[in-house]
PDB file of C-alpha atoms in Angstrom:
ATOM      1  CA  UNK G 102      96.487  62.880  96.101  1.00 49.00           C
ATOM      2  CA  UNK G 103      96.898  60.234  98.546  1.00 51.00           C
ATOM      3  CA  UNK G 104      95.753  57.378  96.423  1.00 60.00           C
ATOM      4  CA  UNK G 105      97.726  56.699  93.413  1.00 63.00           C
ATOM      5  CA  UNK G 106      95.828  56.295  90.034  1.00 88.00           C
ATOM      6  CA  UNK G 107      93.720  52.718  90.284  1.00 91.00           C
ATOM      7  CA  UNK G 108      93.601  52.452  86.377  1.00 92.00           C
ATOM      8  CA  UNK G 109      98.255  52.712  86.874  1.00 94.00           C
ATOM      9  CA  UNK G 110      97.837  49.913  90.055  1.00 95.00           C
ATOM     10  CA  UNK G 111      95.350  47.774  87.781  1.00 96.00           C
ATOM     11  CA  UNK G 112      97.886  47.856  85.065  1.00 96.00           C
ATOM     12  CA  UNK G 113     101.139  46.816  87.004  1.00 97.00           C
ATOM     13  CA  UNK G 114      99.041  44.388  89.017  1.00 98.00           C
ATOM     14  CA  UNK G 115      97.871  42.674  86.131  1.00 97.00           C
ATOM     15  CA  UNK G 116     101.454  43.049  83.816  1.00 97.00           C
ATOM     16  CA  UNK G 117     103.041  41.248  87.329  1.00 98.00           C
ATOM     17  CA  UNK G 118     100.454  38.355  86.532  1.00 97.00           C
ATOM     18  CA  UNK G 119     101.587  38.723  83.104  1.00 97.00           C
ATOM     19  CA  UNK G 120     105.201  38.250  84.040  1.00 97.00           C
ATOM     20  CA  UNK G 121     104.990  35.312  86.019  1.00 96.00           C
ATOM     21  CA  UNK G 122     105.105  32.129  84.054  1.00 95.00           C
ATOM     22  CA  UNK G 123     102.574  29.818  86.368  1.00 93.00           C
ATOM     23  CA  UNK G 124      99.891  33.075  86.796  1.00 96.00           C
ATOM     24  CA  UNK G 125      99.880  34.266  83.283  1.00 93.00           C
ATOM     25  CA  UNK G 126      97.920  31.376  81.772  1.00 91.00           C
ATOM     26  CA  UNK G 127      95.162  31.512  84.056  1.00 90.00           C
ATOM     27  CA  UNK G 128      92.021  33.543  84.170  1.00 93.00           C
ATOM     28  CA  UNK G 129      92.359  36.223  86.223  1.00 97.00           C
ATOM     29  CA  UNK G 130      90.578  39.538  86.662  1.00 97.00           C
ATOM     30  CA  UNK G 131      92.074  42.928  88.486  1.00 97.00           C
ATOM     31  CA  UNK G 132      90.181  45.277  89.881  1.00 97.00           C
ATOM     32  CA  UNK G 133      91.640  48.424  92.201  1.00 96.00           C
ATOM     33  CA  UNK G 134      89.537  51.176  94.658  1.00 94.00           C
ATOM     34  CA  UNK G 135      91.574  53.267  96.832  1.00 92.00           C
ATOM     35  CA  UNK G 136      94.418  51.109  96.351  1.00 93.00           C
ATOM     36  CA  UNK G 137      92.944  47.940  97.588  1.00 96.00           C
ATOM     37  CA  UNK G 138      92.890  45.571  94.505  1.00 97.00           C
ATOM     38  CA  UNK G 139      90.736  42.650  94.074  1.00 98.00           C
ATOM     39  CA  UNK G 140      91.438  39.612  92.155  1.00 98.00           C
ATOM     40  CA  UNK G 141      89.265  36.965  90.648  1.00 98.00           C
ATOM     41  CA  UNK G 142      88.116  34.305  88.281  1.00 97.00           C
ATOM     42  CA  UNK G 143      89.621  30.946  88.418  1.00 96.00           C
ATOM     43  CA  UNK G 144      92.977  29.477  89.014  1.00 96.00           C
ATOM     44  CA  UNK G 145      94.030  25.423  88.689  1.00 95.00           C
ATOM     45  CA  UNK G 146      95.317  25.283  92.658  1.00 97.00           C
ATOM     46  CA  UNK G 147      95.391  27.010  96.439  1.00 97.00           C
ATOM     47  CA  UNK G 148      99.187  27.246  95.534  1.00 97.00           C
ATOM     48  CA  UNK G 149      98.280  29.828  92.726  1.00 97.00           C
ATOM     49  CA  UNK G 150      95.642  31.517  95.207  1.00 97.00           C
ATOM     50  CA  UNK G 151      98.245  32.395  97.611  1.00 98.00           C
ATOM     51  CA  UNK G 152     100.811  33.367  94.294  1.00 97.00           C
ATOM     52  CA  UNK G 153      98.685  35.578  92.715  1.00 98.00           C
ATOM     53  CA  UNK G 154      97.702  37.727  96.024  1.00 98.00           C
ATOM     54  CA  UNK G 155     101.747  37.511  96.876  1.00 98.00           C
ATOM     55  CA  UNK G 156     102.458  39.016  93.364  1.00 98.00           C
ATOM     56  CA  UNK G 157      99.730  41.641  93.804  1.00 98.00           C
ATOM     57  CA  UNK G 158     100.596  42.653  97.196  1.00 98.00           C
ATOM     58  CA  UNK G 159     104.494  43.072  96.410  1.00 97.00           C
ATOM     59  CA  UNK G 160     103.343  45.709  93.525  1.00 97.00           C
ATOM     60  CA  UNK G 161     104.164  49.460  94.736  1.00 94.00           C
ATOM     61  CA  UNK G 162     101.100  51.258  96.151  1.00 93.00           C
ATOM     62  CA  UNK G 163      99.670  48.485  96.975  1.00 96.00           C
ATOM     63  CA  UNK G 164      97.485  48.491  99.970  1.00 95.00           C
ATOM     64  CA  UNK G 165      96.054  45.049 100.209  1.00 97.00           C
ATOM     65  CA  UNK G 166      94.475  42.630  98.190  1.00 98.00           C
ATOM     66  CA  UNK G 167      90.945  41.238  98.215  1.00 98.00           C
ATOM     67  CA  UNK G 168      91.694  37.753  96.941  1.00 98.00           C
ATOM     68  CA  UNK G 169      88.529  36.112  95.145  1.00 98.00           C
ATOM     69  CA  UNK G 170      90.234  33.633  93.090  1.00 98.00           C
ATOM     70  CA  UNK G 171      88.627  30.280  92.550  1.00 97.00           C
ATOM     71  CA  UNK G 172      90.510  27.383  92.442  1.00 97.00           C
ATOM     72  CA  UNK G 173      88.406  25.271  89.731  1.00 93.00           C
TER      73      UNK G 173
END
């Protein structure tokens, strides 16, 4: 079809968090519909805001990213 599996996009979208050394500590929650994936929960800093939806975004199939992190 023209949308990829969500449930494959959730997985490499979260195992790119996973990968990065400053993102994989933190609390964060993946979500995917249609290929837009949504993030949240709670991160330590803006800087790892803007990280996480840069991480999520350069994942293939990847349309955009609905970033509702919270820095806390």
């Amino acid at each position: 079809g023209a949308y990829m599996d969500n449930a494959a996009i959730t997985g490499k979208v979260k195992a790119a968090i996973l990968q990065d050394p400053a993102l994989k500590v933190m609390q964060i929650q993946v979500t995917s519909f249609k290929n837009v994936v949504q993030l949240s929960g709670f991160v330590d800093s803006p800087q790892m805001v803007d990280r996480a939806g840069k991480v999520a975004r350069d994942v293939s199939g990847v349309v955009s990213v609905q970033n509702d992190l919270l820095v806390k």
